[in-house]
mmCIF file of C-alpha atoms and ligand atoms in Angstrom:
data_model
loop_
_atom_site.group_PDB
_atom_site.id
_atom_site.type_symbol
_atom_site.label_atom_id
_atom_site.label_comp_id
_atom_site.label_asym_id
_atom_site.label_seq_id
_atom_site.Cartn_x
_atom_site.Cartn_y
_atom_site.Cartn_z
ATOM 1 C CA VAL A 1 129.569 139.989 20.695
ATOM 2 C CA GLU A 2 130.899 139.927 17.139
ATOM 3 C CA THR A 3 128.952 140.210 13.920
ATOM 4 C CA PRO A 4 131.241 139.122 11.061
ATOM 5 C CA ASP A 5 128.402 139.301 8.525
ATOM 6 C CA ARG A 6 125.413 141.534 9.047
ATOM 7 C CA ASP A 7 123.077 140.378 6.283
ATOM 8 C CA VAL A 8 120.863 138.362 8.615
ATOM 9 C CA LEU A 9 120.757 140.992 11.391
ATOM 10 C CA ARG A 10 117.460 142.775 11.853
ATOM 11 C CA ILE A 11 118.967 145.087 14.451
ATOM 12 C CA SER A 12 122.135 147.145 14.520
ATOM 13 C CA PRO A 13 125.320 145.441 15.745
ATOM 14 C CA GLY A 14 125.587 148.213 18.331
ATOM 15 C CA ARG A 15 122.208 147.461 19.857
ATOM 16 C CA LEU A 16 122.989 143.751 19.867
ATOM 17 C CA LYS A 17 126.271 144.336 21.698
ATOM 18 C CA LYS A 18 124.648 146.658 24.202
ATOM 19 C CA ALA A 19 121.852 144.204 24.940
ATOM 20 C CA LEU A 20 124.001 141.078 25.276
ATOM 21 C CA GLU A 21 127.460 141.987 26.519
ATOM 22 C CA GLY A 22 128.082 141.128 30.160
ATOM 23 C CA LYS A 23 124.809 139.217 30.374
ATOM 24 C CA GLN A 24 124.051 135.560 30.940
ATOM 25 C CA PHE A 25 121.646 133.282 29.084
ATOM 26 C CA ALA A 26 119.243 131.419 31.334
ATOM 27 C CA SER A 27 116.955 129.414 29.059
ATOM 28 C CA THR A 28 115.664 128.874 25.554
ATOM 29 C CA SER A 29 112.227 128.440 24.062
ATOM 30 C CA ARG A 30 110.825 127.976 20.566
ATOM 31 C CA LYS A 31 107.797 128.806 18.498
ATOM 32 C CA GLY A 32 107.526 127.533 14.951
ATOM 33 C CA LYS A 33 110.907 128.080 13.340
ATOM 34 C CA PHE A 34 112.010 130.746 15.798
ATOM 35 C CA MET A 35 114.302 130.066 18.744
ATOM 36 C CA PHE A 36 114.364 132.435 21.704
ATOM 37 C CA MET A 37 117.365 132.752 24.030
ATOM 38 C CA HIS A 38 116.289 134.382 27.274
ATOM 39 C CA LEU A 39 118.704 136.482 29.324
ATOM 40 C CA GLU A 40 118.878 135.793 33.017
ATOM 41 C CA ASP A 41 117.918 139.341 33.988
ATOM 42 C CA GLY A 42 114.880 139.201 31.695
ATOM 43 C CA SER A 43 115.926 142.412 29.918
ATOM 44 C CA ARG A 44 116.053 141.054 26.365
ATOM 45 C CA ILE A 45 115.548 137.912 24.333
ATOM 46 C CA LEU A 46 117.851 136.965 21.454
ATOM 47 C CA VAL A 47 115.791 135.722 18.504
ATOM 48 C CA LEU A 48 117.257 133.246 16.009
ATOM 49 C CA HIS A 49 115.707 131.832 12.867
ATOM 50 C CA PHE A 50 117.806 129.219 11.087
ATOM 51 C CA GLY A 51 116.530 129.564 7.532
ATOM 52 C CA MET A 52 117.437 126.413 5.633
ATOM 53 C CA THR A 53 121.074 126.152 6.591
ATOM 54 C CA GLY A 54 121.433 127.847 9.980
ATOM 55 C CA ARG A 55 122.899 126.109 13.023
ATOM 56 C CA LEU A 56 124.538 126.827 16.356
ATOM 57 C CA LEU A 57 128.037 125.636 17.154
ATOM 58 C CA TYR A 58 129.879 125.838 20.463
ATOM 59 C CA TYR A 59 133.631 125.466 20.526
ATOM 60 C CA ARG A 60 136.651 126.328 22.651
ATOM 61 C CA ASN A 61 139.292 126.219 19.940
ATOM 62 C CA GLU A 62 139.049 129.219 17.590
ATOM 63 C CA ASP A 63 140.183 127.072 14.665
ATOM 64 C CA ARG A 64 136.708 125.645 14.696
ATOM 65 C CA GLU A 65 135.021 128.916 13.744
ATOM 66 C CA PRO A 66 132.570 127.990 10.965
ATOM 67 C CA ASP A 67 132.881 129.473 7.461
ATOM 68 C CA HIS A 68 129.590 131.346 7.476
ATOM 69 C CA ALA A 69 129.415 132.713 11.018
ATOM 70 C CA ARG A 70 127.008 135.678 11.188
ATOM 71 C CA LEU A 71 127.107 136.108 14.951
ATOM 72 C CA LEU A 72 129.769 135.093 17.480
ATOM 73 C CA LEU A 73 129.146 135.144 21.212
ATOM 74 C CA HIS A 74 132.397 134.852 23.184
ATOM 75 C CA PHE A 75 131.997 133.814 26.809
ATOM 76 C CA GLN A 76 133.976 135.239 29.676
ATOM 77 C CA LYS A 77 134.927 131.792 30.927
ATOM 78 C CA GLY A 78 136.060 130.712 27.460
ATOM 79 C CA GLY A 79 134.341 129.208 24.479
ATOM 80 C CA THR A 80 132.314 130.702 21.672
ATOM 81 C CA LEU A 81 128.788 130.130 20.481
ATOM 82 C CA ALA A 82 128.572 130.724 16.725
ATOM 83 C CA TYR A 83 125.431 131.237 14.705
ATOM 84 C CA ASP A 84 126.420 129.857 11.326
ATOM 85 C CA CYS A 85 124.206 130.246 8.261
ATOM 86 C CA MET A 86 125.500 129.447 4.801
ATOM 87 C CA ARG A 87 122.523 130.744 2.847
ATOM 88 C CA LYS A 88 121.402 134.082 4.186
ATOM 89 C CA LEU A 89 117.816 133.096 4.923
ATOM 90 C CA GLY A 90 118.182 133.224 8.699
ATOM 91 C CA ILE A 91 117.311 135.992 11.130
ATOM 92 C CA VAL A 92 119.060 137.446 14.182
ATOM 93 C CA ASP A 93 116.919 139.828 16.191
ATOM 94 C CA LEU A 94 116.089 141.008 19.696
ATOM 95 C CA THR A 95 112.775 141.235 21.476
ATOM 96 C CA GLU A 96 111.425 141.914 24.934
ATOM 97 C CA ASP A 97 108.463 139.608 24.655
ATOM 98 C CA VAL A 98 108.004 136.296 22.827
ATOM 99 C CA ASN A 99 104.247 136.711 22.414
ATOM 100 C CA LYS A 100 104.620 140.183 21.007
ATOM 101 C CA TYR A 101 107.306 138.955 18.622
ATOM 102 C CA SER A 102 105.280 136.029 17.327
ATOM 103 C CA LYS A 103 102.295 138.341 16.855
ATOM 104 C CA GLY A 104 104.500 140.689 14.831
ATOM 105 C CA GLU A 105 105.586 137.730 12.695
ATOM 106 C CA ASP A 106 101.944 136.637 12.429
ATOM 107 C CA LEU A 107 102.867 133.117 13.587
ATOM 108 C CA GLY A 108 100.102 130.553 13.908
ATOM 109 C CA PRO A 109 100.107 128.074 16.794
ATOM 110 C CA ASP A 110 103.136 125.786 16.967
ATOM 111 C CA ALA A 111 102.584 122.409 15.290
ATOM 112 C CA LEU A 112 103.777 120.508 18.367
ATOM 113 C CA SER A 113 101.608 122.513 20.773
ATOM 114 C CA LEU A 114 98.295 121.605 19.120
ATOM 115 C CA SER A 115 95.895 118.977 20.427
ATOM 116 C CA LYS A 116 94.224 116.696 17.904
ATOM 117 C CA ASP A 117 90.911 118.515 18.414
ATOM 118 C CA GLU A 118 92.461 121.927 17.791
ATOM 119 C CA PHE A 119 94.277 120.646 14.714
ATOM 120 C CA MET A 120 91.093 119.163 13.267
ATOM 121 C CA ARG A 121 89.054 122.281 13.980
ATOM 122 C CA MET A 122 91.677 124.448 12.267
ATOM 123 C CA PHE A 123 92.044 122.261 9.200
ATOM 124 C CA LYS A 124 88.309 121.993 8.664
ATOM 125 C CA ARG A 125 88.163 125.752 8.222
ATOM 126 C CA LYS A 126 91.264 125.992 6.028
ATOM 127 C CA ARG A 127 90.882 126.139 2.269
ATOM 128 C CA GLY A 128 93.509 125.146 -0.270
ATOM 129 C CA MET A 129 95.918 122.306 -0.837
ATOM 130 C CA LEU A 130 97.261 120.156 1.995
ATOM 131 C CA LYS A 131 100.902 121.025 1.376
ATOM 132 C CA SER A 132 100.195 124.781 1.291
ATOM 133 C CA ALA A 133 98.185 124.560 4.521
ATOM 134 C CA LEU A 134 100.919 122.623 6.338
ATOM 135 C CA MET A 135 103.563 125.158 5.253
ATOM 136 C CA ASP A 136 101.518 128.295 6.003
ATOM 137 C CA GLN A 137 103.338 129.730 9.047
ATOM 138 C CA THR A 138 100.505 132.163 9.779
ATOM 139 C CA PHE A 139 98.101 129.225 9.996
ATOM 140 C CA MET A 140 100.312 126.745 11.878
ATOM 141 C CA SER A 141 104.003 127.352 12.550
ATOM 142 C CA GLY A 142 106.951 124.990 12.489
ATOM 143 C CA VAL A 143 106.430 122.789 9.430
ATOM 144 C CA GLY A 144 108.296 123.808 6.269
ATOM 145 C CA ASN A 145 108.875 122.429 2.807
ATOM 146 C CA VAL A 146 110.831 119.287 3.684
ATOM 147 C CA TYR A 147 108.672 118.160 6.608
ATOM 148 C CA SER A 148 105.378 118.872 4.839
ATOM 149 C CA ASP A 149 106.561 116.485 2.104
ATOM 150 C CA GLU A 150 107.557 113.868 4.687
ATOM 151 C CA ILE A 151 104.258 114.129 6.577
ATOM 152 C CA LEU A 152 102.158 113.778 3.410
ATOM 153 C CA PHE A 153 104.376 110.944 2.157
ATOM 154 C CA GLN A 154 103.887 108.981 5.368
ATOM 155 C CA ALA A 155 100.207 109.850 5.696
ATOM 156 C CA GLY A 156 99.599 108.762 2.086
ATOM 157 C CA PHE A 157 98.002 112.012 0.884
ATOM 158 C CA HIS A 158 98.770 113.778 -2.386
ATOM 159 C CA PRO A 159 100.257 117.266 -1.751
ATOM 160 C CA ARG A 160 97.560 118.867 -3.951
ATOM 161 C CA HIS A 161 94.724 117.196 -2.064
ATOM 162 C CA LYS A 162 92.207 119.757 -0.786
ATOM 163 C CA THR A 163 92.097 120.171 2.990
ATOM 164 C CA THR A 164 88.298 120.427 2.905
ATOM 165 C CA GLU A 165 88.044 117.004 1.261
ATOM 166 C CA LEU A 166 89.509 115.122 4.224
ATOM 167 C CA ASP A 167 87.050 113.472 6.604
ATOM 168 C CA ASP A 168 87.516 113.275 10.381
ATOM 169 C CA SER A 169 89.431 110.009 10.403
ATOM 170 C CA GLN A 170 91.774 111.245 7.643
ATOM 171 C CA LEU A 171 92.422 114.515 9.506
ATOM 172 C CA GLY A 172 93.094 112.569 12.690
ATOM 173 C CA HIS A 173 95.521 110.357 10.774
ATOM 174 C CA LEU A 174 97.291 113.442 9.355
ATOM 175 C CA PHE A 175 97.674 114.839 12.879
ATOM 176 C CA ASP A 176 99.087 111.565 14.255
ATOM 177 C CA VAL A 177 101.594 111.279 11.418
ATOM 178 C CA MET A 178 102.630 114.940 11.809
ATOM 179 C CA GLN A 179 103.383 114.418 15.518
ATOM 180 C CA GLU A 180 105.312 111.203 14.811
ATOM 181 C CA VAL A 181 107.383 112.772 12.035
ATOM 182 C CA LEU A 182 108.286 115.899 14.031
ATOM 183 C CA GLU A 183 109.137 113.991 17.192
ATOM 184 C CA LYS A 184 111.248 111.440 15.328
ATOM 185 C CA ALA A 185 113.042 114.215 13.394
ATOM 186 C CA ILE A 186 113.890 115.975 16.663
ATOM 187 C CA GLU A 187 115.101 112.681 18.150
ATOM 188 C CA CYS A 188 117.399 112.297 15.101
ATOM 189 C CA GLY A 189 118.753 115.837 15.550
ATOM 190 C CA ALA A 190 117.118 116.813 12.231
ATOM 191 C CA GLN A 191 119.929 115.008 10.383
ATOM 192 C CA PRO A 192 118.355 113.403 7.273
ATOM 193 C CA GLY A 193 121.123 110.770 7.173
ATOM 194 C CA ASP A 194 119.955 109.540 10.591
ATOM 195 C CA PHE A 195 116.266 109.323 9.637
ATOM 196 C CA PRO A 196 114.654 105.868 9.317
ATOM 197 C CA GLU A 197 115.304 104.004 6.046
ATOM 198 C CA ASN A 198 111.686 104.302 4.922
ATOM 199 C CA TRP A 199 111.584 108.118 5.079
ATOM 200 C CA LEU A 200 111.369 110.205 1.925
ATOM 201 C CA THR A 201 113.682 112.882 3.348
ATOM 202 C CA ARG A 202 116.698 110.581 3.583
ATOM 203 C CA GLU A 203 117.144 111.249 -0.128
ATOM 204 C CA ARG A 204 115.150 114.153 -1.561
ATOM 205 C CA GLU A 205 115.568 113.391 -5.232
ATOM 206 C CA GLU A 206 113.166 113.174 -8.136
ATOM 207 C CA GLY A 207 113.134 109.766 -9.798
ATOM 208 C CA ARG A 208 114.518 107.822 -6.869
ATOM 209 C CA ALA A 209 112.565 104.723 -5.880
ATOM 210 C CA CYS A 210 109.844 105.195 -3.248
ATOM 211 C CA PRO A 211 111.172 103.390 -0.136
ATOM 212 C CA TRP A 212 107.677 101.942 0.370
ATOM 213 C CA ASP A 213 106.727 100.626 -3.066
ATOM 214 C CA SER A 214 109.662 101.397 -5.447
ATOM 215 C CA THR A 215 107.588 103.747 -7.654
ATOM 216 C CA PRO A 216 109.763 106.635 -8.991
ATOM 217 C CA ILE A 217 109.311 109.752 -6.831
ATOM 218 C CA GLU A 218 107.840 112.725 -8.710
ATOM 219 C CA LYS A 219 108.418 116.438 -8.279
ATOM 220 C CA THR A 220 105.961 119.299 -8.700
ATOM 221 C CA LYS A 221 105.716 122.966 -7.705
ATOM 222 C CA ILE A 222 103.247 124.013 -4.989
ATOM 223 C CA SER A 223 103.148 127.516 -3.487
ATOM 224 C CA GLY A 224 106.459 128.217 -5.198
ATOM 225 C CA ARG A 225 108.220 125.297 -3.492
ATOM 226 C CA SER A 226 109.230 121.931 -4.888
ATOM 227 C CA ALA A 227 107.067 119.121 -3.614
ATOM 228 C CA LEU A 228 108.270 115.519 -3.804
ATOM 229 C CA PHE A 229 105.713 112.749 -3.657
ATOM 230 C CA CYS A 230 105.014 109.147 -4.626
ATOM 231 C CA PRO A 231 102.347 108.990 -7.351
ATOM 232 C CA ASN A 232 101.465 105.447 -6.282
ATOM 233 C CA HIS A 233 100.738 105.527 -2.562
ATOM 234 C CA GLN A 234 99.922 109.259 -2.155
ATOM 235 C CA LYS A 235 96.394 109.622 -3.485
HETATM 236 ZN ZN1 ZN B 324 105.151 105.022 -2.692
#
């Protein structure tokens, strides 16, 4: 276990080494934006959050070590798994229990684990703007800035629209679009260049033509984040 850059570590390199060295990973799980790597003996769970630029890379040739590796896991039988994160917004941590960890992070239910009924019940009680609600990790986890824009773009709702002003059929529509967007994004490996032509996220740029109706895309600030939207079809 090597930690070339410790800025994203929430635990000491020593504790990380002690917990992981000589062990074997058995499975992974996810809640919201957190990934959990479970050790086979159940003793510890490695927690990874990818921030905006984090990724995992596995390679056998050391020349392939990425430029911004924060954690390197070298395997006994060869090969290295690198946690690479250009901007230091990621997290590397350890836990013994996923539920306890997500409680500590105050994570709401995962967006892909919700049924339509649960989603609608939650959103009916939530005040504020649609974009803020979708991005609020304590309310519902997993959807961030980019995907909240994509969901609202495809659902045809303005990012400042009030959650309480949506009726049942509109909330149901929002849920359906959210599921479609997240599942398609996963299928595309979350690579914007591989997203369908009519997605906003293929080119997140103010002023570019809306792929649906050619209206120039506008930019505004909501909850401190930049929201992109089409002033024509997002009402
Ligand atoms: Zn449009």
